[in-house]
mmCIF file with all atom_site columns, C-alpha atoms in Angstrom:
data_model
loop_
_atom_site.group_PDB
_atom_site.id
_atom_site.type_symbol
_atom_site.label_atom_id
_atom_site.label_alt_id
_atom_site.label_comp_id
_atom_site.label_asym_id
_atom_site.label_entity_id
_atom_site.label_seq_id
_atom_site.pdbx_PDB_ins_code
_atom_site.Cartn_x
_atom_site.Cartn_y
_atom_site.Cartn_z
_atom_site.occupancy
_atom_site.B_iso_or_equiv
_atom_site.pdbx_formal_charge
_atom_site.auth_seq_id
_atom_site.auth_comp_id
_atom_site.auth_asym_id
_atom_site.auth_atom_id
_atom_site.pdbx_PDB_model_num
ATOM 1   C CA . SER D 1 1   ? 101.113 84.158  69.757 1.00 50.00 ? 1   SER D CA 1
ATOM 2   C CA . SER D 1 2   ? 97.628  82.683  70.477 1.00 59.00 ? 2   SER D CA 1
ATOM 3   C CA . SER D 1 3   ? 94.796  80.586  68.379 1.00 63.00 ? 3   SER D CA 1
ATOM 4   C CA . LEU D 1 4   ? 91.751  79.093  68.599 1.00 65.00 ? 4   LEU D CA 1
ATOM 5   C CA . ASP D 1 5   ? 93.896  75.949  67.040 1.00 68.00 ? 5   ASP D CA 1
ATOM 6   C CA . PRO D 1 6   ? 94.405  72.693  69.584 1.00 70.00 ? 6   PRO D CA 1
ATOM 7   C CA . ASN D 1 7   ? 97.188  72.183  67.577 1.00 73.00 ? 7   ASN D CA 1
ATOM 8   C CA . GLY D 1 8   ? 98.936  75.350  67.683 1.00 71.00 ? 8   GLY D CA 1
ATOM 9   C CA . PHE D 1 9   ? 100.042 77.977  65.889 1.00 71.00 ? 9   PHE D CA 1
ATOM 10  C CA . ARG D 1 10  ? 102.537 77.575  63.607 1.00 71.00 ? 10  ARG D CA 1
ATOM 11  C CA . ASN D 1 11  ? 104.686 74.205  64.953 1.00 74.00 ? 11  ASN D CA 1
ATOM 12  C CA . VAL D 1 12  ? 104.731 75.866  68.779 1.00 75.00 ? 12  VAL D CA 1
ATOM 13  C CA . PRO D 1 13  ? 102.415 73.328  70.227 1.00 74.00 ? 13  PRO D CA 1
ATOM 14  C CA . GLY D 1 14  ? 98.783  74.497  72.088 1.00 72.00 ? 14  GLY D CA 1
ATOM 15  C CA . GLU D 1 15  ? 97.245  74.442  74.942 1.00 73.00 ? 15  GLU D CA 1
ATOM 16  C CA . LEU D 1 16  ? 93.821  73.994  75.036 1.00 73.00 ? 16  LEU D CA 1
ATOM 17  C CA . ILE D 1 17  ? 91.917  76.536  77.641 1.00 77.00 ? 17  ILE D CA 1
ATOM 18  C CA . THR D 1 18  ? 88.411  77.443  77.807 1.00 81.00 ? 18  THR D CA 1
ATOM 19  C CA . VAL D 1 19  ? 87.224  81.243  77.262 1.00 81.00 ? 19  VAL D CA 1
ATOM 20  C CA . PRO D 1 20  ? 84.463  82.660  76.480 1.00 90.00 ? 20  PRO D CA 1
ATOM 21  C CA . VAL D 1 21  ? 83.645  84.038  73.150 1.00 89.00 ? 21  VAL D CA 1
ATOM 22  C CA . THR D 1 22  ? 80.495  85.836  71.477 1.00 95.00 ? 22  THR D CA 1
ATOM 23  C CA . SER D 1 23  ? 79.749  87.116  67.708 1.00 97.00 ? 23  SER D CA 1
ATOM 24  C CA . ILE D 1 24  ? 80.013  90.879  67.079 1.00 97.00 ? 24  ILE D CA 1
ATOM 25  C CA . ASP D 1 25  ? 75.521  90.512  65.870 1.00 98.00 ? 25  ASP D CA 1
ATOM 26  C CA . ALA D 1 26  ? 75.463  89.613  69.507 1.00 98.00 ? 26  ALA D CA 1
ATOM 27  C CA . VAL D 1 27  ? 77.235  92.203  70.926 1.00 97.00 ? 27  VAL D CA 1
ATOM 28  C CA . VAL D 1 28  ? 76.020  94.765  68.629 1.00 98.00 ? 28  VAL D CA 1
ATOM 29  C CA . PRO D 1 29  ? 72.711  95.572  68.975 1.00 97.00 ? 29  PRO D CA 1
ATOM 30  C CA . ALA D 1 30  ? 70.300  95.240  65.730 1.00 96.00 ? 30  ALA D CA 1
ATOM 31  C CA . GLY D 1 31  ? 69.583  99.442  64.024 1.00 94.00 ? 31  GLY D CA 1
ATOM 32  C CA . VAL D 1 32  ? 73.709  100.253 64.865 1.00 96.00 ? 32  VAL D CA 1
ATOM 33  C CA . LYS D 1 33  ? 76.016  102.272 62.921 1.00 96.00 ? 33  LYS D CA 1
ATOM 34  C CA . VAL D 1 34  ? 79.311  100.344 62.572 1.00 96.00 ? 34  VAL D CA 1
ATOM 35  C CA . ASP D 1 35  ? 81.890  101.838 60.313 1.00 95.00 ? 35  ASP D CA 1
ATOM 36  C CA . ILE D 1 36  ? 84.415  100.208 60.399 1.00 96.00 ? 36  ILE D CA 1
ATOM 37  C CA . ALA D 1 37  ? 86.298  96.662  61.514 1.00 97.00 ? 37  ALA D CA 1
ATOM 38  C CA . LYS D 1 38  ? 89.731  95.176  61.778 1.00 97.00 ? 38  LYS D CA 1
ATOM 39  C CA . ILE D 1 39  ? 89.956  91.248  62.114 1.00 96.00 ? 39  ILE D CA 1
ATOM 40  C CA . ASP D 1 40  ? 92.955  89.693  62.704 1.00 92.00 ? 40  ASP D CA 1
ATOM 41  C CA . VAL D 1 41  ? 92.381  86.241  64.224 1.00 90.00 ? 41  VAL D CA 1
ATOM 42  C CA . GLU D 1 42  ? 94.762  84.298  62.735 1.00 84.00 ? 42  GLU D CA 1
ATOM 43  C CA . LYS D 1 43  ? 93.316  81.680  60.010 1.00 87.00 ? 43  LYS D CA 1
ATOM 44  C CA . PHE D 1 44  ? 89.451  82.418  61.932 1.00 90.00 ? 44  PHE D CA 1
ATOM 45  C CA . GLU D 1 45  ? 88.587  85.253  60.094 1.00 95.00 ? 45  GLU D CA 1
ATOM 46  C CA . HIS D 1 46  ? 85.487  83.545  58.343 1.00 96.00 ? 46  HIS D CA 1
ATOM 47  C CA . CYS D 1 47  ? 84.633  82.508  61.538 1.00 95.00 ? 47  CYS D CA 1
ATOM 48  C CA . VAL D 1 48  ? 84.289  86.136  62.674 1.00 96.00 ? 48  VAL D CA 1
ATOM 49  C CA . LEU D 1 49  ? 82.755  87.481  59.536 1.00 98.00 ? 49  LEU D CA 1
ATOM 50  C CA . ASN D 1 50  ? 80.242  84.490  59.807 1.00 97.00 ? 50  ASN D CA 1
ATOM 51  C CA . GLY D 1 51  ? 79.350  85.737  63.140 1.00 97.00 ? 51  GLY D CA 1
ATOM 52  C CA . MET D 1 52  ? 78.748  89.330  61.779 1.00 98.00 ? 52  MET D CA 1
ATOM 53  C CA . ALA D 1 53  ? 76.211  88.549  59.232 1.00 98.00 ? 53  ALA D CA 1
ATOM 54  C CA . ARG D 1 54  ? 73.771  91.094  60.668 1.00 98.00 ? 54  ARG D CA 1
ATOM 55  C CA . VAL D 1 55  ? 75.980  93.584  60.515 1.00 98.00 ? 55  VAL D CA 1
ATOM 56  C CA . LEU D 1 56  ? 78.195  93.336  57.641 1.00 97.00 ? 56  LEU D CA 1
ATOM 57  C CA . ALA D 1 57  ? 74.166  93.517  56.098 1.00 97.00 ? 57  ALA D CA 1
ATOM 58  C CA . GLU D 1 58  ? 72.831  96.149  57.813 1.00 96.00 ? 58  GLU D CA 1
ATOM 59  C CA . SER D 1 59  ? 75.868  98.693  57.720 1.00 95.00 ? 59  SER D CA 1
ATOM 60  C CA . GLN D 1 60  ? 77.972  97.605  55.470 1.00 96.00 ? 60  GLN D CA 1
ATOM 61  C CA . PRO D 1 61  ? 81.192  98.561  57.640 1.00 96.00 ? 61  PRO D CA 1
ATOM 62  C CA . ALA D 1 62  ? 84.607  99.321  56.010 1.00 96.00 ? 62  ALA D CA 1
ATOM 63  C CA . ILE D 1 63  ? 86.589  96.101  56.720 1.00 97.00 ? 63  ILE D CA 1
ATOM 64  C CA . VAL D 1 64  ? 90.471  95.958  57.063 1.00 97.00 ? 64  VAL D CA 1
ATOM 65  C CA . ILE D 1 65  ? 91.373  92.272  57.639 1.00 97.00 ? 65  ILE D CA 1
ATOM 66  C CA . GLU D 1 66  ? 94.365  89.847  57.234 1.00 94.00 ? 66  GLU D CA 1
ATOM 67  C CA . CYS D 1 67  ? 94.809  87.085  54.734 1.00 94.00 ? 67  CYS D CA 1
ATOM 68  C CA . LEU D 1 68  ? 97.725  84.876  55.062 1.00 90.00 ? 68  LEU D CA 1
ATOM 69  C CA . PRO D 1 69  ? 98.139  81.779  52.403 1.00 92.00 ? 69  PRO D CA 1
ATOM 70  C CA . ASP D 1 70  ? 97.634  79.287  54.864 1.00 90.00 ? 70  ASP D CA 1
ATOM 71  C CA . GLY D 1 71  ? 94.546  80.518  55.977 1.00 89.00 ? 71  GLY D CA 1
ATOM 72  C CA . PRO D 1 72  ? 90.458  80.529  55.231 1.00 93.00 ? 72  PRO D CA 1
ATOM 73  C CA . TYR D 1 73  ? 90.995  83.724  52.322 1.00 94.00 ? 73  TYR D CA 1
ATOM 74  C CA . GLU D 1 74  ? 88.770  82.178  49.896 1.00 96.00 ? 74  GLU D CA 1
ATOM 75  C CA . ALA D 1 75  ? 86.347  81.784  52.405 1.00 96.00 ? 75  ALA D CA 1
ATOM 76  C CA . VAL D 1 76  ? 86.771  85.268  53.626 1.00 97.00 ? 76  VAL D CA 1
ATOM 77  C CA . GLU D 1 77  ? 86.129  86.365  49.659 1.00 97.00 ? 77  GLU D CA 1
ATOM 78  C CA . ARG D 1 78  ? 83.183  84.539  48.784 1.00 97.00 ? 78  ARG D CA 1
ATOM 79  C CA . ILE D 1 79  ? 81.530  85.508  52.590 1.00 97.00 ? 79  ILE D CA 1
ATOM 80  C CA . LEU D 1 80  ? 82.315  88.887  51.725 1.00 98.00 ? 80  LEU D CA 1
ATOM 81  C CA . SER D 1 81  ? 81.458  89.343  48.148 1.00 97.00 ? 81  SER D CA 1
ATOM 82  C CA . LYS D 1 82  ? 77.476  87.805  48.644 1.00 97.00 ? 82  LYS D CA 1
ATOM 83  C CA . PHE D 1 83  ? 77.138  91.199  50.325 1.00 96.00 ? 83  PHE D CA 1
ATOM 84  C CA . GLY D 1 84  ? 78.146  92.905  47.899 1.00 96.00 ? 84  GLY D CA 1
ATOM 85  C CA . TYR D 1 85  ? 82.424  93.743  48.515 1.00 97.00 ? 85  TYR D CA 1
ATOM 86  C CA . ARG D 1 86  ? 85.066  95.044  46.376 1.00 96.00 ? 86  ARG D CA 1
ATOM 87  C CA . PHE D 1 87  ? 88.676  94.583  47.535 1.00 97.00 ? 87  PHE D CA 1
ATOM 88  C CA . TYR D 1 88  ? 91.455  96.296  47.600 1.00 97.00 ? 88  TYR D CA 1
ATOM 89  C CA . HIS D 1 89  ? 95.348  94.967  48.472 1.00 96.00 ? 89  HIS D CA 1
ATOM 90  C CA . LEU D 1 90  ? 97.020  97.308  50.336 1.00 97.00 ? 90  LEU D CA 1
ATOM 91  C CA . ARG D 1 91  ? 100.304 98.090  49.330 1.00 95.00 ? 91  ARG D CA 1
ATOM 92  C CA . CYS D 1 92  ? 103.035 100.816 49.777 1.00 94.00 ? 92  CYS D CA 1
ATOM 93  C CA . GLN D 1 93  ? 101.392 103.061 47.375 1.00 93.00 ? 93  GLN D CA 1
ATOM 94  C CA . GLY D 1 94  ? 98.134  102.666 49.061 1.00 93.00 ? 94  GLY D CA 1
ATOM 95  C CA . PRO D 1 95  ? 94.766  100.531 48.598 1.00 95.00 ? 95  PRO D CA 1
ATOM 96  C CA . VAL D 1 96  ? 95.315  99.257  44.818 1.00 95.00 ? 96  VAL D CA 1
ATOM 97  C CA . PRO D 1 97  ? 91.775  97.311  43.674 1.00 96.00 ? 97  PRO D CA 1
ATOM 98  C CA . VAL D 1 98  ? 91.892  94.037  43.291 1.00 96.00 ? 98  VAL D CA 1
ATOM 99  C CA . SER D 1 99  ? 88.985  91.462  41.922 1.00 95.00 ? 99  SER D CA 1
ATOM 100 C CA . GLY D 1 100 ? 89.739  88.788  44.293 1.00 95.00 ? 100 GLY D CA 1
ATOM 101 C CA . ILE D 1 101 ? 92.409  88.173  47.562 1.00 96.00 ? 101 ILE D CA 1
ATOM 102 C CA . VAL D 1 102 ? 95.222  86.711  46.504 1.00 94.00 ? 102 VAL D CA 1
ATOM 103 C CA . PRO D 1 103 ? 97.448  86.804  50.223 1.00 92.00 ? 103 PRO D CA 1
ATOM 104 C CA . ASP D 1 104 ? 101.031 87.760  49.971 1.00 93.00 ? 104 ASP D CA 1
ATOM 105 C CA . THR D 1 105 ? 103.581 85.163  50.415 1.00 91.00 ? 105 THR D CA 1
ATOM 106 C CA . SER D 1 106 ? 106.442 86.862  51.175 1.00 92.00 ? 106 SER D CA 1
ATOM 107 C CA . GLY D 1 107 ? 104.172 87.816  54.016 1.00 86.00 ? 107 GLY D CA 1
ATOM 108 C CA . ARG D 1 108 ? 104.817 91.335  54.053 1.00 93.00 ? 108 ARG D CA 1
ATOM 109 C CA . PHE D 1 109 ? 101.681 92.639  52.472 1.00 96.00 ? 109 PHE D CA 1
ATOM 110 C CA . ARG D 1 110 ? 98.799  90.745  54.631 1.00 95.00 ? 110 ARG D CA 1
ATOM 111 C CA . ASN D 1 111 ? 95.849  93.242  54.780 1.00 96.00 ? 111 ASN D CA 1
ATOM 112 C CA . TYR D 1 112 ? 93.293  93.992  52.824 1.00 97.00 ? 112 TYR D CA 1
ATOM 113 C CA . LEU D 1 113 ? 90.697  96.457  52.687 1.00 97.00 ? 113 LEU D CA 1
ATOM 114 C CA . CYS D 1 114 ? 87.321  95.687  52.171 1.00 97.00 ? 114 CYS D CA 1
ATOM 115 C CA . ARG D 1 115 ? 84.460  97.881  50.943 1.00 97.00 ? 115 ARG D CA 1
ATOM 116 C CA . THR D 1 116 ? 80.644  97.611  49.004 1.00 94.00 ? 116 THR D CA 1
ATOM 117 C CA . GLN D 1 117 ? 79.863  100.442 46.431 1.00 79.00 ? 117 GLN D CA 1
ATOM 118 C CA . ASP D 1 118 ? 78.005  101.742 48.857 1.00 62.00 ? 118 ASP D CA 1
ATOM 119 C CA . SER D 1 119 ? 80.154  102.462 51.883 1.00 54.00 ? 119 SER D CA 1
ATOM 120 C CA . ILE D 1 120 ? 82.717  103.717 49.049 1.00 54.00 ? 120 ILE D CA 1
ATOM 121 C CA . ALA D 1 121 ? 79.942  106.969 48.806 1.00 48.00 ? 121 ALA D CA 1
ATOM 122 C CA . CYS D 1 122 ? 79.782  107.509 51.941 1.00 44.00 ? 122 CYS D CA 1
#
């Protein structure tokens, strides 16, 4: 397991190491269309979304994102809502439309599909 939290992750002690990081906006050139993104970064999803604000505005990609009960799911919902995203909880029966992100406390269904109205029509 790995985490950006220097205190460790889920009661596993951490070890601080330095690694280079960047943002999606820095990697994807302006005007390049992004269709889909999968985000699973163990409670730092809001940081990834903040680092891809231009891509979200330009491309409105479909996003599959893991949302944990102890993660920043409220920040995820707030950030994506600003860009007009709607939320679908990924369940056995398929994507279920929901008004907001409420993580599954059982841990079985952790992922949400997030799409804008424009991206649904494509």
